[in-house]
Amino acid sequence: MQSVTVLGSTGSIGKSTLDVLARHPERYQVLALTANSQVALLLQQVIQFQPQFAVMRDADAAQQLENALCREGLATQVLSGEEGLCQVAAAADITMAAIVGAAGLLPTLAAVEAGRKVLLANKEALVMAGGLFMQAVARSGATLLPIDSEHNAIFQCLPTDNGGGVREQGVRRILLTASGGPFRNRSLASLAAVTPDEACAHPNWSMGRKISVDSATMMNKGLELIEACWLFDTPPALVEVVVHPQSVVHSMVEYVDGSVLAQLGNPDMRTPIAHALAWPERIDSGVGSLDLIAQGRLDFEAPDPQRFPCLRLAREAAEAGGCASAVLNAANEVAVAAFLDEQLAFVEIPRLLEAVMSRVESVEPETLEAVQAADAQARRVAQDILATPGRLPATERQ
């Protein structure tokens, strides 16, 4: 019996994780569940799984949850804030790191530093502080397993011994697949009028609104490119992005002998979650068999650089190194929030990112505090641009 903490249990990854855990009560016991502010949903999850701890990032929400649990007669201990998140992240045998965005960095790092088995669904942890994060993994002896379907696929297609980097293992390139999102075939001229609801209507995956917007701009694939470089010790030049609308081939690895290994499956996050939970074993995920006959065809195409400028910006950040990726991620979080609040047009998201990247100096971070400082500076610059009449200079609107 292994104990499990689910950071971000009310999100789409968190809910899928709980679905898999519920299928194997003989193997896993939920130690802690955490959420930002969704009291009602976390209460339902606590009633079902009865963990030892429940954590709300928001203090007022934590008090509401504690009151509700008292009325239910449950003994689950309620914690709050970042300190509570870090405490439960470090306490379990397995930690699912599924908090979206920069907010997930410190709790995920706490689990790593405790030497736990960490299931990484929070790509921003590596995007923001990849070097420091991977040093902590090596230092603590933590087991780091990727949950993003693409990185999990790459992990499954690489040799079991990942030491020494991909070049030493005979890898020619890594192919990250991307669905292309909801606007793959939409006219470029119409993108300026895209609404938040349209951007969140992903054709294949059920995801939260922030991640759905990232998929529509293809920033999610850019962040995944950066994440892949850290996870698999590979330079950006060896990572290519391929648009694959069906989302059946989750990624591929090409070797120097011409072999291309691919991991296929139905587009359901329970597959990589179950794989990482049980690794190196296999358990039932609840996902049905892939019917290739019914699927009929698999299509691949190159991403359109005009349609997806965020992909170029992410590659530039990966190549620049230093804090460039942390700056990019921070600016993107501000931009996506502004778009969802209808304060920024969809096509202005990459323009804001480029403006912020040009104004915030990227230095090599030696400490986590340096990463956080770069993150905070990028957010201030992005907010200043949003608050300025005319906002983005004409050259960055073209």
Short mmCIF file of C-alpha atoms in Angstrom, two decimals, residues 6-397:
data_model
loop_
_atom_site.label_atom_id
_atom_site.label_comp_id
_atom_site.label_asym_id
_atom_site.label_seq_id
_atom_site.Cartn_x
_atom_site.Cartn_y
_atom_site.Cartn_z
CA VAL A 6 -2.66 14.81 -5.22
CA LEU A 7 -1.66 18.43 -5.63
CA GLY A 8 -4.47 20.10 -7.59
CA SER A 9 -7.05 17.36 -7.11
CA THR A 10 -9.97 19.48 -8.37
CA GLY A 11 -8.38 20.07 -11.79
CA SER A 12 -8.70 17.81 -14.81
CA ILE A 13 -5.47 15.88 -14.09
CA GLY A 14 -6.35 15.62 -10.40
CA LYS A 15 -9.79 14.20 -11.13
CA SER A 16 -8.36 11.70 -13.61
CA THR A 17 -5.78 10.66 -11.01
CA LEU A 18 -8.49 10.02 -8.44
CA ASP A 19 -10.39 7.95 -11.00
CA VAL A 20 -7.35 5.68 -11.46
CA LEU A 21 -6.65 5.50 -7.72
CA ALA A 22 -10.25 4.48 -7.03
CA ARG A 23 -9.75 1.47 -9.32
CA HIS A 24 -6.90 0.17 -7.15
CA PRO A 25 -7.79 0.57 -3.45
CA GLU A 26 -5.58 -2.40 -2.62
CA ARG A 27 -2.47 -0.58 -3.91
CA TYR A 28 -2.95 3.11 -3.06
CA GLN A 29 -4.19 5.16 -0.13
CA VAL A 30 -4.85 8.88 -0.57
CA LEU A 31 -2.89 10.82 2.05
CA ALA A 32 -3.75 14.37 0.99
CA LEU A 33 -5.87 16.29 -1.49
CA THR A 34 -5.31 19.95 -2.35
CA ALA A 35 -7.11 22.72 -4.20
CA ASN A 36 -6.94 26.45 -4.68
CA SER A 37 -10.45 27.61 -3.80
CA GLN A 38 -13.01 24.99 -4.96
CA VAL A 39 -14.40 24.11 -1.56
CA ALA A 40 -17.49 22.19 -2.70
CA LEU A 41 -15.61 19.85 -5.06
CA LEU A 42 -12.75 19.22 -2.64
CA LEU A 43 -15.32 18.44 0.07
CA GLN A 44 -16.87 15.77 -2.17
CA GLN A 45 -13.43 14.27 -2.84
CA VAL A 46 -12.54 14.24 0.86
CA ILE A 47 -15.82 12.50 1.69
CA GLN A 48 -15.08 9.83 -0.92
CA PHE A 49 -11.37 9.22 -0.21
CA GLN A 50 -11.13 10.34 3.45
CA PRO A 51 -7.50 11.51 3.32
CA GLN A 52 -5.52 12.45 6.40
CA PHE A 53 -5.01 16.00 5.06
CA ALA A 54 -6.85 18.48 2.86
CA VAL A 55 -5.16 21.71 1.81
CA MET A 56 -6.64 24.90 0.38
CA ARG A 57 -4.24 27.52 -0.93
CA ASP A 58 -6.77 30.21 -0.02
CA ALA A 59 -7.09 30.70 3.76
CA ASP A 60 -10.77 31.68 3.68
CA ALA A 61 -11.57 28.63 1.57
CA ALA A 62 -9.67 26.47 4.07
CA GLN A 63 -11.87 27.74 6.89
CA GLN A 64 -14.99 27.01 4.87
CA LEU A 65 -13.76 23.50 4.17
CA GLU A 66 -12.91 22.89 7.83
CA ASN A 67 -16.40 23.98 8.87
CA ALA A 68 -17.98 21.71 6.27
CA LEU A 69 -15.88 18.73 7.36
CA CYS A 70 -16.88 19.29 10.99
CA ARG A 71 -20.53 19.16 9.96
CA GLU A 72 -19.81 15.88 8.13
CA GLY A 73 -18.04 14.46 11.18
CA LEU A 74 -14.82 13.78 9.28
CA ALA A 75 -11.42 13.87 10.96
CA THR A 76 -9.43 15.09 7.92
CA GLN A 77 -7.00 17.80 9.01
CA VAL A 78 -7.27 21.04 7.01
CA LEU A 79 -4.13 23.02 6.16
CA SER A 80 -3.77 26.17 4.12
CA GLY A 81 -1.33 28.18 2.04
CA GLU A 82 1.94 27.29 0.39
CA GLU A 83 3.35 25.89 3.63
CA GLY A 84 0.52 23.37 3.84
CA LEU A 85 0.98 22.38 0.21
CA CYS A 86 4.70 21.80 0.67
CA GLN A 87 4.08 19.78 3.85
CA VAL A 88 1.74 17.27 2.21
CA ALA A 89 3.77 17.16 -1.02
CA ALA A 90 6.78 15.92 0.93
CA ALA A 91 4.83 13.48 3.13
CA ALA A 92 3.51 10.86 0.68
CA ASP A 93 5.23 7.98 -1.09
CA ILE A 94 3.90 9.33 -4.39
CA THR A 95 3.06 12.96 -5.18
CA MET A 96 0.99 13.90 -8.21
CA ALA A 97 2.12 17.45 -9.06
CA ALA A 98 -0.87 18.81 -10.95
CA ILE A 99 -1.13 22.42 -9.77
CA VAL A 100 -1.32 24.62 -12.87
CA GLY A 101 1.26 27.33 -13.43
CA ALA A 102 4.00 28.89 -11.33
CA ALA A 103 1.99 28.20 -8.16
CA GLY A 104 2.99 24.54 -8.41
CA LEU A 105 6.76 25.10 -8.37
CA LEU A 106 7.51 25.14 -4.63
CA PRO A 107 5.21 22.24 -3.62
CA THR A 108 6.59 20.10 -6.44
CA LEU A 109 10.15 20.96 -5.44
CA ALA A 110 9.31 20.04 -1.83
CA ALA A 111 8.32 16.54 -2.97
CA VAL A 112 11.52 16.24 -5.00
CA GLU A 113 13.73 17.37 -2.14
CA ALA A 114 12.07 14.77 0.10
CA GLY A 115 13.16 12.09 -2.37
CA ARG A 116 9.63 11.03 -3.29
CA LYS A 117 8.22 9.47 -6.44
CA VAL A 118 7.01 12.60 -8.23
CA LEU A 119 4.49 12.44 -11.05
CA LEU A 120 5.11 15.68 -12.91
CA ALA A 121 2.06 17.23 -14.56
CA ASN A 122 3.17 20.77 -13.69
CA LYS A 123 5.41 21.58 -16.67
CA GLU A 124 6.04 25.08 -15.34
CA ALA A 125 8.30 23.67 -12.61
CA LEU A 126 10.85 22.71 -15.26
CA VAL A 127 10.13 25.67 -17.52
CA MET A 128 10.83 28.11 -14.69
CA ALA A 129 13.69 26.41 -12.87
CA GLY A 130 14.79 23.42 -14.95
CA GLY A 131 18.45 23.45 -13.97
CA LEU A 132 17.83 23.89 -10.25
CA PHE A 133 14.96 21.39 -10.35
CA MET A 134 16.97 18.63 -12.03
CA GLN A 135 19.89 19.25 -9.66
CA ALA A 136 17.48 18.70 -6.77
CA VAL A 137 16.27 15.44 -8.36
CA ALA A 138 19.84 14.17 -8.67
CA ARG A 139 20.74 15.30 -5.16
CA SER A 140 17.72 13.76 -3.41
CA GLY A 141 17.40 10.57 -5.43
CA ALA A 142 13.75 11.35 -6.22
CA THR A 143 12.05 9.40 -8.99
CA LEU A 144 10.67 11.83 -11.58
CA LEU A 145 8.04 10.53 -14.00
CA PRO A 146 6.39 12.74 -16.66
CA ILE A 147 2.59 12.90 -16.89
CA ASP A 148 2.08 15.09 -19.96
CA SER A 149 0.98 12.58 -22.58
CA GLU A 150 3.80 13.64 -24.89
CA HIS A 151 6.61 13.36 -22.35
CA ASN A 152 5.20 10.15 -20.95
CA ALA A 153 5.21 8.77 -24.50
CA ILE A 154 8.84 9.81 -25.00
CA PHE A 155 9.77 8.23 -21.66
CA GLN A 156 8.19 4.97 -22.81
CA CYS A 157 10.04 5.09 -26.15
CA LEU A 158 13.49 5.80 -24.69
CA PRO A 159 15.79 3.09 -23.31
CA THR A 160 15.11 2.04 -19.72
CA ASP A 161 18.48 3.48 -18.67
CA ASN A 162 18.16 7.21 -19.44
CA GLY A 163 21.60 8.12 -18.13
CA GLY A 164 24.00 10.15 -20.22
CA GLY A 165 21.54 12.06 -22.39
CA VAL A 166 19.73 11.07 -25.54
CA ARG A 167 22.67 11.46 -27.91
CA GLU A 168 24.61 8.80 -26.04
CA GLN A 169 21.60 6.49 -26.40
CA GLY A 170 21.60 6.73 -30.20
CA VAL A 171 18.68 9.16 -30.45
CA ARG A 172 18.59 11.30 -33.58
CA ARG A 173 15.60 13.45 -32.59
CA ILE A 174 12.52 13.65 -30.42
CA LEU A 175 9.19 14.33 -32.13
CA LEU A 176 6.59 16.07 -29.98
CA THR A 177 3.12 15.70 -31.42
CA ALA A 178 0.52 18.47 -31.17
CA SER A 179 -3.17 18.40 -32.03
CA GLY A 180 -3.10 21.91 -33.49
CA GLY A 181 -5.94 22.93 -31.18
CA PRO A 182 -9.28 24.38 -32.26
CA PHE A 183 -7.86 26.89 -34.77
CA ARG A 184 -5.63 24.69 -36.90
CA ASN A 185 -7.71 25.34 -40.02
CA ARG A 186 -9.30 28.66 -39.10
CA SER A 187 -8.40 31.63 -41.30
CA LEU A 188 -5.64 33.83 -39.92
CA ALA A 189 -7.77 36.94 -40.46
CA SER A 190 -10.49 35.58 -38.16
CA LEU A 191 -8.20 34.88 -35.19
CA ALA A 192 -8.43 38.47 -33.94
CA ALA A 193 -12.10 37.87 -33.07
CA VAL A 194 -11.57 34.59 -31.19
CA THR A 195 -13.50 34.41 -27.90
CA PRO A 196 -12.36 32.68 -24.69
CA ASP A 197 -15.05 30.02 -25.06
CA GLU A 198 -13.90 29.24 -28.60
CA ALA A 199 -10.28 28.97 -27.48
CA CYS A 200 -11.26 26.60 -24.66
CA ALA A 201 -13.18 24.23 -26.93
CA HIS A 202 -10.41 21.71 -27.59
CA PRO A 203 -11.34 19.11 -30.23
CA ASN A 204 -9.74 16.10 -28.50
CA TRP A 205 -8.91 16.74 -24.83
CA SER A 206 -10.91 17.86 -21.81
CA MET A 207 -8.71 20.39 -19.99
CA GLY A 208 -8.85 23.47 -17.78
CA ARG A 209 -9.31 26.88 -19.38
CA LYS A 210 -5.72 28.08 -19.01
CA ILE A 211 -4.24 24.93 -20.55
CA SER A 212 -6.88 24.99 -23.29
CA VAL A 213 -5.87 28.52 -24.30
CA ASP A 214 -2.22 27.42 -24.28
CA SER A 215 -3.19 24.62 -26.64
CA ALA A 216 -4.97 27.06 -28.95
CA THR A 217 -1.89 29.32 -29.14
CA MET A 218 0.42 26.28 -29.11
CA MET A 219 2.25 27.75 -26.13
CA ASN A 220 1.60 24.45 -24.37
CA LYS A 221 3.74 22.74 -27.00
CA GLY A 222 6.40 25.40 -26.58
CA LEU A 223 6.48 24.81 -22.83
CA GLU A 224 6.59 21.07 -23.49
CA LEU A 225 9.59 21.58 -25.78
CA ILE A 226 11.41 23.33 -22.93
CA GLU A 227 10.31 20.63 -20.49
CA ALA A 228 11.54 17.87 -22.82
CA CYS A 229 15.00 19.44 -22.98
CA TRP A 230 15.32 19.21 -19.19
CA LEU A 231 13.63 15.85 -18.70
CA PHE A 232 15.65 14.06 -21.35
CA ASP A 233 18.88 16.06 -21.21
CA THR A 234 18.63 17.14 -24.84
CA PRO A 235 19.31 20.41 -26.71
CA PRO A 236 16.37 22.25 -28.33
CA ALA A 237 17.73 21.46 -31.79
CA LEU A 238 16.95 17.76 -31.29
CA VAL A 239 13.29 18.40 -30.40
CA GLU A 240 10.82 18.92 -33.24
CA VAL A 241 7.09 19.59 -33.14
CA VAL A 242 4.71 17.77 -35.48
CA VAL A 243 1.00 18.57 -35.78
CA HIS A 244 -1.06 15.39 -35.50
CA PRO A 245 -4.79 16.28 -35.41
CA GLN A 246 -6.06 12.88 -34.22
CA SER A 247 -4.03 12.91 -30.94
CA VAL A 248 -3.49 9.15 -31.19
CA VAL A 249 0.30 9.15 -31.59
CA HIS A 250 1.37 10.93 -28.42
CA SER A 251 5.03 11.40 -29.40
CA MET A 252 7.90 9.62 -31.14
CA VAL A 253 11.63 9.02 -30.77
CA GLU A 254 13.82 8.56 -33.85
CA TYR A 255 17.11 6.67 -33.52
CA VAL A 256 20.27 6.96 -35.61
CA ASP A 257 19.60 3.59 -37.25
CA GLY A 258 16.37 4.96 -38.75
CA SER A 259 14.01 3.34 -36.26
CA VAL A 260 11.12 5.51 -35.08
CA LEU A 261 9.37 4.37 -31.90
CA ALA A 262 5.93 5.81 -31.13
CA GLN A 263 3.49 5.47 -28.24
CA LEU A 264 -0.15 5.32 -29.31
CA GLY A 265 -3.39 5.35 -27.37
CA ASN A 266 -6.77 6.96 -27.01
CA PRO A 267 -6.54 10.62 -25.93
CA ASP A 268 -7.21 10.04 -22.24
CA MET A 269 -4.90 11.30 -19.48
CA ARG A 270 -5.63 8.25 -17.34
CA THR A 271 -3.19 6.27 -19.51
CA PRO A 272 -0.02 8.24 -18.62
CA ILE A 273 -1.27 8.65 -15.03
CA ALA A 274 -1.67 4.89 -14.57
CA HIS A 275 1.67 4.26 -16.26
CA ALA A 276 3.51 6.62 -13.90
CA LEU A 277 1.66 5.51 -10.77
CA ALA A 278 2.60 1.87 -11.23
CA TRP A 279 5.94 2.25 -13.03
CA PRO A 280 7.77 0.02 -13.69
CA GLU A 281 4.67 -2.17 -13.52
CA ARG A 282 1.40 -1.73 -15.45
CA ILE A 283 -2.13 -1.36 -14.06
CA ASP A 284 -5.59 -0.88 -15.52
CA SER A 285 -6.37 2.78 -16.21
CA GLY A 286 -10.00 2.46 -17.22
CA VAL A 287 -9.13 3.55 -20.78
CA GLY A 288 -10.60 1.50 -23.61
CA SER A 289 -8.59 -0.19 -26.36
CA LEU A 290 -7.47 1.87 -29.32
CA ASP A 291 -9.33 0.78 -32.45
CA LEU A 292 -6.94 1.52 -35.30
CA ILE A 293 -9.36 0.10 -37.90
CA ALA A 294 -12.06 2.53 -36.81
CA GLN A 295 -9.48 5.32 -36.60
CA GLY A 296 -8.70 4.73 -40.25
CA ARG A 297 -5.94 7.30 -40.75
CA LEU A 298 -3.22 9.23 -38.95
CA ASP A 299 -2.20 12.63 -40.34
CA PHE A 300 0.95 14.67 -39.71
CA GLU A 301 1.95 18.18 -40.79
CA ALA A 302 4.39 20.92 -39.88
CA PRO A 303 3.12 23.67 -37.55
CA ASP A 304 2.33 26.98 -39.28
CA PRO A 305 4.73 29.62 -37.85
CA GLN A 306 2.32 32.45 -38.72
CA ARG A 307 -0.56 30.76 -36.93
CA PHE A 308 1.51 29.68 -33.90
CA PRO A 309 4.16 32.35 -33.12
CA CYS A 310 4.24 31.21 -29.48
CA LEU A 311 6.07 28.09 -30.59
CA ARG A 312 8.90 30.21 -32.00
CA LEU A 313 9.08 32.28 -28.82
CA ALA A 314 9.37 29.16 -26.67
CA ARG A 315 12.17 27.75 -28.81
CA GLU A 316 14.01 31.07 -28.60
CA ALA A 317 13.64 31.00 -24.80
CA ALA A 318 14.96 27.42 -24.65
CA GLU A 319 17.96 28.37 -26.77
CA ALA A 320 18.64 31.54 -24.76
CA GLY A 321 18.76 29.71 -21.44
CA GLY A 322 19.05 31.60 -18.17
CA CYS A 323 15.73 32.94 -16.91
CA ALA A 324 14.29 33.36 -20.40
CA SER A 325 11.87 30.47 -20.01
CA ALA A 326 10.71 31.71 -16.59
CA VAL A 327 10.10 35.16 -18.09
CA LEU A 328 8.17 33.64 -20.99
CA ASN A 329 6.02 31.52 -18.67
CA ALA A 330 5.21 34.43 -16.35
CA ALA A 331 4.26 36.69 -19.23
CA ASN A 332 2.10 33.94 -20.70
CA GLU A 333 0.19 33.43 -17.44
CA VAL A 334 -0.58 37.15 -17.32
CA ALA A 335 -1.53 37.22 -21.01
CA VAL A 336 -3.84 34.19 -20.82
CA ALA A 337 -5.57 35.57 -17.71
CA ALA A 338 -6.11 38.89 -19.50
CA PHE A 339 -7.49 37.10 -22.56
CA LEU A 340 -9.89 35.01 -20.46
CA ASP A 341 -11.03 38.25 -18.78
CA GLU A 342 -11.53 39.73 -22.28
CA GLN A 343 -8.90 42.40 -21.66
CA LEU A 344 -6.57 41.15 -24.40
CA ALA A 345 -7.25 39.87 -27.90
CA PHE A 346 -6.24 36.31 -28.76
CA VAL A 347 -3.71 37.46 -31.37
CA GLU A 348 -2.17 39.87 -28.85
CA ILE A 349 -1.07 37.04 -26.54
CA PRO A 350 2.20 36.31 -28.43
CA ARG A 351 2.76 40.03 -28.98
CA LEU A 352 2.64 40.67 -25.25
CA LEU A 353 5.02 37.78 -24.62
CA GLU A 354 7.52 39.10 -27.14
CA ALA A 355 7.31 42.60 -25.66
CA VAL A 356 8.00 41.30 -22.15
CA MET A 357 10.87 39.07 -23.29
CA SER A 358 12.54 42.03 -24.99
CA ARG A 359 12.34 44.15 -21.81
CA VAL A 360 13.37 41.68 -19.09
CA GLU A 361 17.03 40.69 -19.01
CA SER A 362 17.68 36.96 -18.83
CA VAL A 363 20.44 35.97 -16.42
CA GLU A 364 21.53 32.53 -15.29
CA PRO A 365 19.71 31.84 -11.99
CA GLU A 366 21.86 30.44 -9.21
CA THR A 367 19.05 30.23 -6.67
CA LEU A 368 15.33 29.65 -6.60
CA GLU A 369 14.94 33.22 -5.34
CA ALA A 370 16.54 34.49 -8.55
CA VAL A 371 13.99 32.53 -10.59
CA GLN A 372 11.14 33.94 -8.52
CA ALA A 373 12.54 37.47 -8.94
CA ALA A 374 12.61 37.06 -12.74
CA ASP A 375 9.08 35.68 -12.64
CA ALA A 376 7.86 38.64 -10.57
CA GLN A 377 9.61 41.18 -12.79
CA ALA A 378 8.10 39.66 -15.94
CA ARG A 379 4.63 39.81 -14.40
CA ARG A 380 5.10 43.47 -13.45
CA VAL A 381 6.28 44.36 -16.95
CA ALA A 382 3.36 42.49 -18.51
CA GLN A 383 0.85 44.22 -16.24
CA ASP A 384 2.44 47.61 -16.97
CA ILE A 385 2.08 47.00 -20.71
CA LEU A 386 -1.56 45.98 -20.27
CA ALA A 387 -2.23 49.13 -18.21
CA THR A 388 -0.62 51.49 -20.74
CA PRO A 389 -2.79 53.22 -23.38
CA GLY A 390 -1.92 51.75 -26.75
CA ARG A 391 -0.31 48.90 -24.81
CA LEU A 392 1.79 47.08 -27.40
CA PRO A 393 4.08 49.12 -29.68
CA ALA A 394 3.20 49.03 -33.35
CA THR A 395 6.25 46.94 -34.21
CA GLU A 396 5.07 44.24 -31.82
CA ARG A 397 1.54 44.32 -33.27
#
